[in-house]
CSV table of C-alpha atoms in Angstrom, one decimal:
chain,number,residue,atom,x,y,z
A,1,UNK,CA,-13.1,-3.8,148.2
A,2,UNK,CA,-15.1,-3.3,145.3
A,3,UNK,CA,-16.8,-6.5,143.3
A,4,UNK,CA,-18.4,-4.8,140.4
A,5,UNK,CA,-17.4,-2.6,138.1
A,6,UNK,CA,-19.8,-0.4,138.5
A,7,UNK,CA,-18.6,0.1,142.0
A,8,UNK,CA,-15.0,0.7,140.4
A,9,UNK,CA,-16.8,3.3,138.7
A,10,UNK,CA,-16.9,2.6,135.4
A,11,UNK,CA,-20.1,3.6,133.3
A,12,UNK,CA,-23.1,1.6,132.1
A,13,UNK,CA,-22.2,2.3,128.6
A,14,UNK,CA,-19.0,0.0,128.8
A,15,UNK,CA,-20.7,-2.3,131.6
A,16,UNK,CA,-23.0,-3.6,128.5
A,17,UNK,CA,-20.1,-4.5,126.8
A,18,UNK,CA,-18.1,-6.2,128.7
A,19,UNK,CA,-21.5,-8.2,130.4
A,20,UNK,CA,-21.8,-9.4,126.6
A,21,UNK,CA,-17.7,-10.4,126.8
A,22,UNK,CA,-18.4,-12.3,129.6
A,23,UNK,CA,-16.5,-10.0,131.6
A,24,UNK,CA,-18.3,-10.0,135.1
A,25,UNK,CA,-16.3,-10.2,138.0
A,26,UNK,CA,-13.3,-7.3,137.9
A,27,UNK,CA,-9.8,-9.4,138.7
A,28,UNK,CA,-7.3,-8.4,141.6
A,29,UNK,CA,-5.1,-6.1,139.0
A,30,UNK,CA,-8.4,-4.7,138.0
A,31,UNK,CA,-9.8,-3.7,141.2
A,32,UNK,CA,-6.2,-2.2,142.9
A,33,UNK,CA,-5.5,-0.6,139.4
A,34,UNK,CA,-9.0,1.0,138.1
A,35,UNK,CA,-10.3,3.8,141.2
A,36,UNK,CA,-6.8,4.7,140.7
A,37,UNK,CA,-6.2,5.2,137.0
A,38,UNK,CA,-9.4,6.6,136.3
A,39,UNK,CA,-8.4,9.8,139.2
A,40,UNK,CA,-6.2,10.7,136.3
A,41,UNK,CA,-2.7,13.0,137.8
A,42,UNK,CA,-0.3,10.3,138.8
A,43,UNK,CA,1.6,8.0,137.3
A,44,UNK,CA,1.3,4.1,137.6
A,45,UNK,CA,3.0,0.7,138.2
A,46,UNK,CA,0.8,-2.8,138.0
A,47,UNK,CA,2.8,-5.3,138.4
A,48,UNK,CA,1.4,-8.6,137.4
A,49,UNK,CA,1.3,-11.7,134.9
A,50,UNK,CA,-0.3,-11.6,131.7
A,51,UNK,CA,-3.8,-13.4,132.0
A,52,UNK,CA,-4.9,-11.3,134.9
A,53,UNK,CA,-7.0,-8.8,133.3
A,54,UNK,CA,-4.6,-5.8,132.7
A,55,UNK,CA,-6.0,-4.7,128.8
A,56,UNK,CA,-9.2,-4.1,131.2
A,57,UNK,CA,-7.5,-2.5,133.8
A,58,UNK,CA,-5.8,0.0,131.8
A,59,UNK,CA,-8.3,-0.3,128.7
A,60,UNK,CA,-11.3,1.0,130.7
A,61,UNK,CA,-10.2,4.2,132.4
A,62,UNK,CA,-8.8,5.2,128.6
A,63,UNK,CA,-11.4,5.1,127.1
A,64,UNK,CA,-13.8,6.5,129.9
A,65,UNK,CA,-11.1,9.5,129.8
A,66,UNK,CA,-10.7,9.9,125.6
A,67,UNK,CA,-12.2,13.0,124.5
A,68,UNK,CA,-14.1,12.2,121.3
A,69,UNK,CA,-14.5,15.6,120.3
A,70,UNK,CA,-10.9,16.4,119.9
A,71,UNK,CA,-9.5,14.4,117.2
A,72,UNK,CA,-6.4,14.1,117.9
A,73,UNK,CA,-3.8,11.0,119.5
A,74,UNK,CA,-4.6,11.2,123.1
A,75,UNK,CA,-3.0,8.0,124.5
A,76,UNK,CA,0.0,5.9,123.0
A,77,UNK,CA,-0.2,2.4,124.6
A,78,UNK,CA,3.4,0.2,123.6
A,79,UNK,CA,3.5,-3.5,123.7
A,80,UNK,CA,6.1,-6.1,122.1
A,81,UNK,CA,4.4,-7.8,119.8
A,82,UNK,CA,2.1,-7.0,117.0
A,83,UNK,CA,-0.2,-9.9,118.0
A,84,UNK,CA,-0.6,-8.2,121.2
A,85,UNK,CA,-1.4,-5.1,119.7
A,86,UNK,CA,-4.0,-6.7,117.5
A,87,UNK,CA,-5.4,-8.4,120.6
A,88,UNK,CA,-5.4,-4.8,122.2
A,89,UNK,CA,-7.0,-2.7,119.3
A,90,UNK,CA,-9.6,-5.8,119.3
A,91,UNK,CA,-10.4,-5.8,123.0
A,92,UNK,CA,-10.7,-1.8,123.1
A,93,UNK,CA,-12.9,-1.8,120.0
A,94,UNK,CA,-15.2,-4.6,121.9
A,95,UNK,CA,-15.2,-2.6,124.8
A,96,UNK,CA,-16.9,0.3,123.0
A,97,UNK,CA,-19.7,-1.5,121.1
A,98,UNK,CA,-22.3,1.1,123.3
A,99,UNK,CA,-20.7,3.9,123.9
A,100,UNK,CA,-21.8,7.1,122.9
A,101,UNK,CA,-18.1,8.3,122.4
A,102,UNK,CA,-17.1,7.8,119.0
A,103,UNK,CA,-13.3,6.3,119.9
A,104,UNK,CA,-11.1,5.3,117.2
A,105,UNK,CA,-8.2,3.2,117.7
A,106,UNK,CA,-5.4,2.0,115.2
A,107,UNK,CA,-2.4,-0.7,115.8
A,108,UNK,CA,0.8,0.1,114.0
A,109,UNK,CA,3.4,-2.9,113.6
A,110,UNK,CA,5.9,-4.5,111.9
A,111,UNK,CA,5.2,-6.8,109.5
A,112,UNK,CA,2.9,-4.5,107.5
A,113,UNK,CA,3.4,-1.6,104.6
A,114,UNK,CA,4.1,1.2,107.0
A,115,UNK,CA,2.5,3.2,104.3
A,116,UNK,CA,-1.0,1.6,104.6
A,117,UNK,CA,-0.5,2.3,108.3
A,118,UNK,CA,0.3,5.9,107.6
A,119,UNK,CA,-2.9,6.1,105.4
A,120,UNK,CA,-4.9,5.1,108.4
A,121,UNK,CA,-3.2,7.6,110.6
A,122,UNK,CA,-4.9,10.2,108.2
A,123,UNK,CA,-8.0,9.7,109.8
A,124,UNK,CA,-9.1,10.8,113.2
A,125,UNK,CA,-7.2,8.7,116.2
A,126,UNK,CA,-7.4,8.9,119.5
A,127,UNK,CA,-5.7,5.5,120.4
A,128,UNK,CA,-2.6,4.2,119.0
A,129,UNK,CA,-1.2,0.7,119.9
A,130,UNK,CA,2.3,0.4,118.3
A,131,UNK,CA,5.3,-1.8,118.8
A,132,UNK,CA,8.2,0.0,119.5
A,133,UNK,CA,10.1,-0.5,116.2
A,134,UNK,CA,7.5,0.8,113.9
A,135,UNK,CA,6.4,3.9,116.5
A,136,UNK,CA,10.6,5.0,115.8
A,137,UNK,CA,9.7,4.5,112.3
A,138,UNK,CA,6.6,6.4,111.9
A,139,UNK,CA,8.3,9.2,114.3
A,140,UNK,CA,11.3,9.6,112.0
A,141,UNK,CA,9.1,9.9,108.7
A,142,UNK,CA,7.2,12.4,110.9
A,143,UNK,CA,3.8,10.6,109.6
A,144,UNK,CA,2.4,10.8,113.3
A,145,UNK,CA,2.1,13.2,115.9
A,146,UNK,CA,2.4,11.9,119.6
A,147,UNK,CA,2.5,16.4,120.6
A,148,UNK,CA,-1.2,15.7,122.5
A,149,UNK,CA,-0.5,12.4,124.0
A,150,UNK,CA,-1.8,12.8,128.0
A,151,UNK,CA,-1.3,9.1,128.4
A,152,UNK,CA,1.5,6.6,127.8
A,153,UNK,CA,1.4,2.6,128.5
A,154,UNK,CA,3.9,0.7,128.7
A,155,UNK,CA,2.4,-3.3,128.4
A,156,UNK,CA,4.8,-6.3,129.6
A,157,UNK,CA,7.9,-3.7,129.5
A,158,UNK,CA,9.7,-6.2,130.9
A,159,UNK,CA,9.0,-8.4,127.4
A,160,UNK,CA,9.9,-5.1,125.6
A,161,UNK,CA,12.9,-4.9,127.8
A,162,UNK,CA,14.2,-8.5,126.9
A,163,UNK,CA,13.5,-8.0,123.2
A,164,UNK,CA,15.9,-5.1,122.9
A,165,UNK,CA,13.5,-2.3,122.6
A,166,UNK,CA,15.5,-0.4,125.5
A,167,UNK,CA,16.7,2.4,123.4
A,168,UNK,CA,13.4,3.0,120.9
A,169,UNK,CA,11.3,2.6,124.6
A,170,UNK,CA,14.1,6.0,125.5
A,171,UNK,CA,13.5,7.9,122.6
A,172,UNK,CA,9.7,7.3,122.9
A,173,UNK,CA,9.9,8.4,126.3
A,174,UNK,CA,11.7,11.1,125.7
A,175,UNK,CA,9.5,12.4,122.6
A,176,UNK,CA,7.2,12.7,124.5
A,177,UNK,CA,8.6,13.7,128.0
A,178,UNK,CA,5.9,16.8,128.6
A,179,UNK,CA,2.4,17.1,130.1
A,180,UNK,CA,2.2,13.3,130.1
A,181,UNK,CA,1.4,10.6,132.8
A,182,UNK,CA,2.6,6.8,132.4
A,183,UNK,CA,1.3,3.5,133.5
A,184,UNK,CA,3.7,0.4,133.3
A,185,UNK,CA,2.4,-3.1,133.4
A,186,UNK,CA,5.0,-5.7,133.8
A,187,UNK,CA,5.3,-9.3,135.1
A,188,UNK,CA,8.8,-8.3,136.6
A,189,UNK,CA,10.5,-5.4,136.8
A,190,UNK,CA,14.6,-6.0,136.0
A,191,UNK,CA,17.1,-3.7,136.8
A,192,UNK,CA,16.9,-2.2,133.0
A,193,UNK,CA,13.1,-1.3,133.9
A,194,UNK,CA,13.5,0.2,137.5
A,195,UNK,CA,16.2,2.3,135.1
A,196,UNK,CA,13.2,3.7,133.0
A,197,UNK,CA,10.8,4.5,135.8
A,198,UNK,CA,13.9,6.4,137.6
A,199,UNK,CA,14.2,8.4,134.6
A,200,UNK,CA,11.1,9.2,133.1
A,201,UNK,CA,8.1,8.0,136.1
A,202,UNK,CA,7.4,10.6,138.3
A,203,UNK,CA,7.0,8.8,142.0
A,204,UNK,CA,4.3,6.3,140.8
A,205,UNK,CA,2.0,4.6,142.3
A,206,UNK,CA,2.7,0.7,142.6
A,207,UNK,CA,0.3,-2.3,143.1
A,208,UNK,CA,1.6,-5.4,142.7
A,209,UNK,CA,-0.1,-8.9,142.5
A,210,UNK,CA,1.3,-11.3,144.6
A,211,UNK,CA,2.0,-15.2,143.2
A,212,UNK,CA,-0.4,-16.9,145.3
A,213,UNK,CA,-3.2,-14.6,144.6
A,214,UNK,CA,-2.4,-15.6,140.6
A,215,UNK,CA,-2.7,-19.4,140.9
A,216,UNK,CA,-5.5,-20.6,138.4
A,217,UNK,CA,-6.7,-23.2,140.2
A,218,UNK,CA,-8.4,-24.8,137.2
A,219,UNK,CA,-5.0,-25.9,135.7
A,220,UNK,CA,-3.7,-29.6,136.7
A,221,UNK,CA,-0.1,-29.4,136.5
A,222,UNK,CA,1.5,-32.3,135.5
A,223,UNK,CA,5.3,-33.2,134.3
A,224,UNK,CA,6.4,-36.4,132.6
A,225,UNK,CA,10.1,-37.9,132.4
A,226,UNK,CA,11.2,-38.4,129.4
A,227,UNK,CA,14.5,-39.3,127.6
A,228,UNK,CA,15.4,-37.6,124.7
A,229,UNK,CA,14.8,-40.0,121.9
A,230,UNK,CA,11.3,-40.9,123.4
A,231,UNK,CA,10.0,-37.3,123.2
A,232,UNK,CA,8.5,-37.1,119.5
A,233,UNK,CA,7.3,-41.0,120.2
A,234,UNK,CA,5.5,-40.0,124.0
A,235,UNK,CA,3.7,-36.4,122.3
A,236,UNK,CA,2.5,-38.4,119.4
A,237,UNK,CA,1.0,-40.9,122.0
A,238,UNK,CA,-0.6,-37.7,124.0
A,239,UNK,CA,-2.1,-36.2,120.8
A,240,UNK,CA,-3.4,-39.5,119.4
A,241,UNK,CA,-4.9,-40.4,123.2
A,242,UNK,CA,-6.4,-36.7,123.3
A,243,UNK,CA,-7.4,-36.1,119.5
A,244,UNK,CA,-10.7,-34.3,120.2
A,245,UNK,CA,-8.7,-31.8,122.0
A,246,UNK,CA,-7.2,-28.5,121.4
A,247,UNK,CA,-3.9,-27.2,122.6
A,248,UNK,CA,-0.8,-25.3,122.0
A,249,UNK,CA,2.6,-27.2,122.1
A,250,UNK,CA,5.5,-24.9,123.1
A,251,UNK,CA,9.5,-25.3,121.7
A,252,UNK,CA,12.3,-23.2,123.3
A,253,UNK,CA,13.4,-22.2,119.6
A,254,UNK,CA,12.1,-21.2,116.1
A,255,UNK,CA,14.1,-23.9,114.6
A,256,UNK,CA,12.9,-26.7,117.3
A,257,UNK,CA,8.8,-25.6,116.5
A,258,UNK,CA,9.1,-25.7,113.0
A,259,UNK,CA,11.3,-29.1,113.5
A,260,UNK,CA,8.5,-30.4,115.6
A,261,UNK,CA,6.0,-29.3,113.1
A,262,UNK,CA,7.4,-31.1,110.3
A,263,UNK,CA,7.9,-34.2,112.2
A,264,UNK,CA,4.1,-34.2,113.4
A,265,UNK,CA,3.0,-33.4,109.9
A,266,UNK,CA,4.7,-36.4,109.4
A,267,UNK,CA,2.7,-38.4,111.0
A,268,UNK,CA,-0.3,-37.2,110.1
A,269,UNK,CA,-1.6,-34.6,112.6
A,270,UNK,CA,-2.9,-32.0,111.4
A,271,UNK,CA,-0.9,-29.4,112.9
A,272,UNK,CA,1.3,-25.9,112.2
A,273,UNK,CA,3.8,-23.7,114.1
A,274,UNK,CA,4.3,-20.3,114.2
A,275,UNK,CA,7.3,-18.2,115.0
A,276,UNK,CA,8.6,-14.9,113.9
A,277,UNK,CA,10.2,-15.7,111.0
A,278,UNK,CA,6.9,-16.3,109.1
A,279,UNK,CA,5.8,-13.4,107.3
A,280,UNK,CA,2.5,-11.8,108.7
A,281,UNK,CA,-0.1,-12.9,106.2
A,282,UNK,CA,1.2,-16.1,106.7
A,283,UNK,CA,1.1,-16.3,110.8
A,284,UNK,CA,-2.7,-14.4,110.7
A,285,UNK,CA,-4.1,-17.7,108.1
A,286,UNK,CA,-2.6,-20.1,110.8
A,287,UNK,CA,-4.1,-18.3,114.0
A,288,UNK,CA,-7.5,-18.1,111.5
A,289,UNK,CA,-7.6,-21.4,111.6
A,290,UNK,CA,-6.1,-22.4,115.0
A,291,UNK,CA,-9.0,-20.2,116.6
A,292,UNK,CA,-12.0,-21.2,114.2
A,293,UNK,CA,-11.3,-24.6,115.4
A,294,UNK,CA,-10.4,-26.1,112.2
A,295,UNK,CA,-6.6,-26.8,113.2
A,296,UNK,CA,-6.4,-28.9,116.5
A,297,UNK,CA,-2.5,-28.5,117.3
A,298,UNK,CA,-0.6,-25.1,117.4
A,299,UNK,CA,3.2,-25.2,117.6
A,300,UNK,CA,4.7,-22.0,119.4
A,301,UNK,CA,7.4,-20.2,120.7
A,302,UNK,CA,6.9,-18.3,124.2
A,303,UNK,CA,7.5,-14.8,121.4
A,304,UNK,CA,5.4,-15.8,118.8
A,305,UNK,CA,2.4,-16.8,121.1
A,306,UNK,CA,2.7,-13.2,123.0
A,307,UNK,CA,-1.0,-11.8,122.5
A,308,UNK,CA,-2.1,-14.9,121.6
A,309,UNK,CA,-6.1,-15.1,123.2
A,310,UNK,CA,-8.1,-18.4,122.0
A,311,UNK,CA,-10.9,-19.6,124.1
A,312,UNK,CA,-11.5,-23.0,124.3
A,313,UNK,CA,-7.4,-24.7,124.8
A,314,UNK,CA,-7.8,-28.1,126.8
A,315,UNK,CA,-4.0,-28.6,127.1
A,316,UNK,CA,-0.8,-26.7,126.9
A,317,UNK,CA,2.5,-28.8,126.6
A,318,UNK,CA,6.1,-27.9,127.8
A,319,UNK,CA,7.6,-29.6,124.9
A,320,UNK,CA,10.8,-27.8,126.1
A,321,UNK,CA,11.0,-25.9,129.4
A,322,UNK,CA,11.4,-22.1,129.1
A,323,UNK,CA,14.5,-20.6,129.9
A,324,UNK,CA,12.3,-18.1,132.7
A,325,UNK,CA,10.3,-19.3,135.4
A,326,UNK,CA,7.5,-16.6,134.6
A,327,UNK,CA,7.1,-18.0,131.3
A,328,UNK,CA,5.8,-21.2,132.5
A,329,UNK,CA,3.0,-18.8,133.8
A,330,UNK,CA,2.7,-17.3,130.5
A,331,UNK,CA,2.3,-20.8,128.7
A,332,UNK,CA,0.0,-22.2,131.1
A,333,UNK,CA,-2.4,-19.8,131.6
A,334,UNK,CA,-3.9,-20.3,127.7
A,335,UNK,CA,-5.4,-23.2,129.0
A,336,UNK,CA,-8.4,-23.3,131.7
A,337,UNK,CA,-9.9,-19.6,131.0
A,338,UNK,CA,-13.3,-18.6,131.7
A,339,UNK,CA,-13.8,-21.3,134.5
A,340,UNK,CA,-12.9,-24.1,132.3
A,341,UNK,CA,-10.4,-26.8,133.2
A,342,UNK,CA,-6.6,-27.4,131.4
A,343,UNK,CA,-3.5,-29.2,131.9
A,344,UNK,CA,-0.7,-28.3,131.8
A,345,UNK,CA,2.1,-30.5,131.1
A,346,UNK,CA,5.8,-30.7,131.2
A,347,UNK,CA,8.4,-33.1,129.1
A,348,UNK,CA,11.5,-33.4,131.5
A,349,UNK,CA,14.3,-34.8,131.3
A,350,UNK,CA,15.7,-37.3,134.0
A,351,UNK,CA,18.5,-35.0,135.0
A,352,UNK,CA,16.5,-31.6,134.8
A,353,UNK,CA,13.7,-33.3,137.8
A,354,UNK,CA,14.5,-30.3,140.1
A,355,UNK,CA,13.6,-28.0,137.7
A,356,UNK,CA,9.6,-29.0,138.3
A,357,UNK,CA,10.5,-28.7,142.2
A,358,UNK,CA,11.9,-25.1,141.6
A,359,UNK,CA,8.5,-24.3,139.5
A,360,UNK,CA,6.4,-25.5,142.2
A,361,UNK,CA,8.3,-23.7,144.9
A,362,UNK,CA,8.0,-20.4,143.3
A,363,UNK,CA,4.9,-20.5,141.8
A,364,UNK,CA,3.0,-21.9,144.6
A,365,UNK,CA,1.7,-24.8,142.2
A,366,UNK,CA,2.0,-28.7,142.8
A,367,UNK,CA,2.8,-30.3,139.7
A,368,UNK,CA,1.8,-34.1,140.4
A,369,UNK,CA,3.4,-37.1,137.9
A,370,UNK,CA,1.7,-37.5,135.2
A,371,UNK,CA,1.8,-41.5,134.9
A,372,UNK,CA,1.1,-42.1,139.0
């Protein structure tokens, strides 16, 4: 198998970029999904976990397909989250710092005057990264035109899927049901998702990253048994022991992370949460300062940290334990990037113990005590 990209076939003019990205090595999702995509005629299924590479593996045969001559929306990539989006537009941009295609790329999301978003559809697009929601929006107001779209992505469609975007992801689909091909990435692929690529996937061709092969080895999994009214007292303990370090603590709930916020605030650690009932403006000034190093401690929910790429995390903590077993992945895998080491640690309660057993059983993972 291919260990470059250049023997994946992707052009010098994108290599330099990436080189300066630290991008070196293509990942497993890369390498299955990359000869294919850039074949062009078929349509596609990678299944695999966000933090494997899959902006890459679907960002790099776009862009070395885009015709920059014709000015016109090419490919329509759909995601759940407007920080995801950002985090797309951003990457894609990066990607083409020395290429001699002129690609333009805008993300359209809630959260923002749609107008100024319609304004910057004005202009020449080949790109567009949209949450669902806003796409229906802009589609009704007819303000964009998806009639030359040869490419549509559908990234963590099972994360659309779960935040109801079911029936805008159909009428998408079904806008634009012509001369199109579509490539799905998804962690797991539920019952309402096989339902979409029986109706609108023509026989696609499927890779699929197996668990084992996802395991970051770099991460020290760790739980700790706590009772309930020790919790605030044994974090505080954690972030005063660890106070050079950066982390993100995760809550099940909006109400628990801003709860948890308040109470840390409290005792004096500098610290903020972020959920999606802050207003944009609001959630872009506290991931400013989270990823400019100047706040220490991010409070999150597993939606509001969707897209969420900081370098640099030495810890991740389970403050609460998701309420799915992939998002434990999700969580976890913010931590120990680019070769670095991370923990990543869960509070559990006495009686939820077999929970960590069931993690480590179907993630492959040994998660060792934390105080032994």
């Amino acid at each position: 198998m291919a260990n470059t990209f250049r023997d994946l076939g992707i052009s010098e003019q994108f290599i330099q970029a990436l080189e300066e990205n630290n991008i070196i090595k293509p990942t497993e999702i890369q390498k299955l999904a990359i000869p294919y995509l850039l074949k062009e005629g078929k349509d596609f299924i990678g299944q695999a976990q966000t933090g494997t590479g899959k902006t890459a593996a679907f960002g790099l045969p776009v862009l070395e397909q885009i015709d920059a001559n014709s000015k016109v929306i090419q490919v329509l990539i759909l995601c759940p989250t407007r920080e995801l989006g950002q985090q797309i537009a951003k990457q894609l941009f990066k990607f083409t710092k020395y290429s001699d295609k002129k690609i333009f790329t805008e993300a359209v999301y809630g959260g923002e005057k749609i107008d100024i978003q319609i304004g910057r559809l004005k202009r020449p697009t080949h790109i567009v990264v949209a949450t669902p929601g806003r796409l229906i929006d802009l589609l009704e107001r007819k303000a964009i035109n998806l009639d030359h779209v040869k490419t549509i992505i559908l990234d963590e469609a099972d994360e659309m899927l779960s935040m109801g975007f079911k029936k805008d992801i159909d009428k998408i689909l079904e806008y634009t049901n012509g001369q199109r091909y579509t490539w799905l990435f998804s962690a797991t692929i539920p019952a309402a998702l096989d339902d979409i690529i029986k109706s609108y996937m023509d026989e696609p061709f499927k890779v699929e990253i197996r668990k084992e092969q996802l395991v970051n080895e770099n991460i020290d999994h760790k739980y700790m048994v706590v009772d309930l009214k020790d919790k605030l007292d044994l974090l505080s303990r954690f972030l005063k022991e660890n106070s050079k370090a950066r982390g993100i603590v995760f809550c099940r709930t909006k109400k628990n992370a801003e709860l948890l916020s308040k109470q840390l605030y409290a005792r004096n650690f500098k610290v903020e949460a972020i959920h999606g009932d802050m207003g944009q403006r609001d959630r872009e000034k506290v991931m400013r300062a989270f990823k400019s190093e100047r706040l220490p401690i991010l409070i999150a929910t597993d939606i509001s940290a969707r897209g969420i790429d900081v370098q640099n995390l030495n810890y991740v903590i389970h403050y609460d334990l998701p309420d799915q077993m992939e998002y434990y992945t999700h969580r976890s895998g913010r931590t120990a990037r680019g070769g670095r080491k991370g923990l990543s640690l869960i509070f559990i309660a006495p009686n939820d113990i077999d929970k960590v057993k069931d993690l480590e059983a179907n993630l492959n993972i040994k998660i060792r005590n934390f105080n032994s």
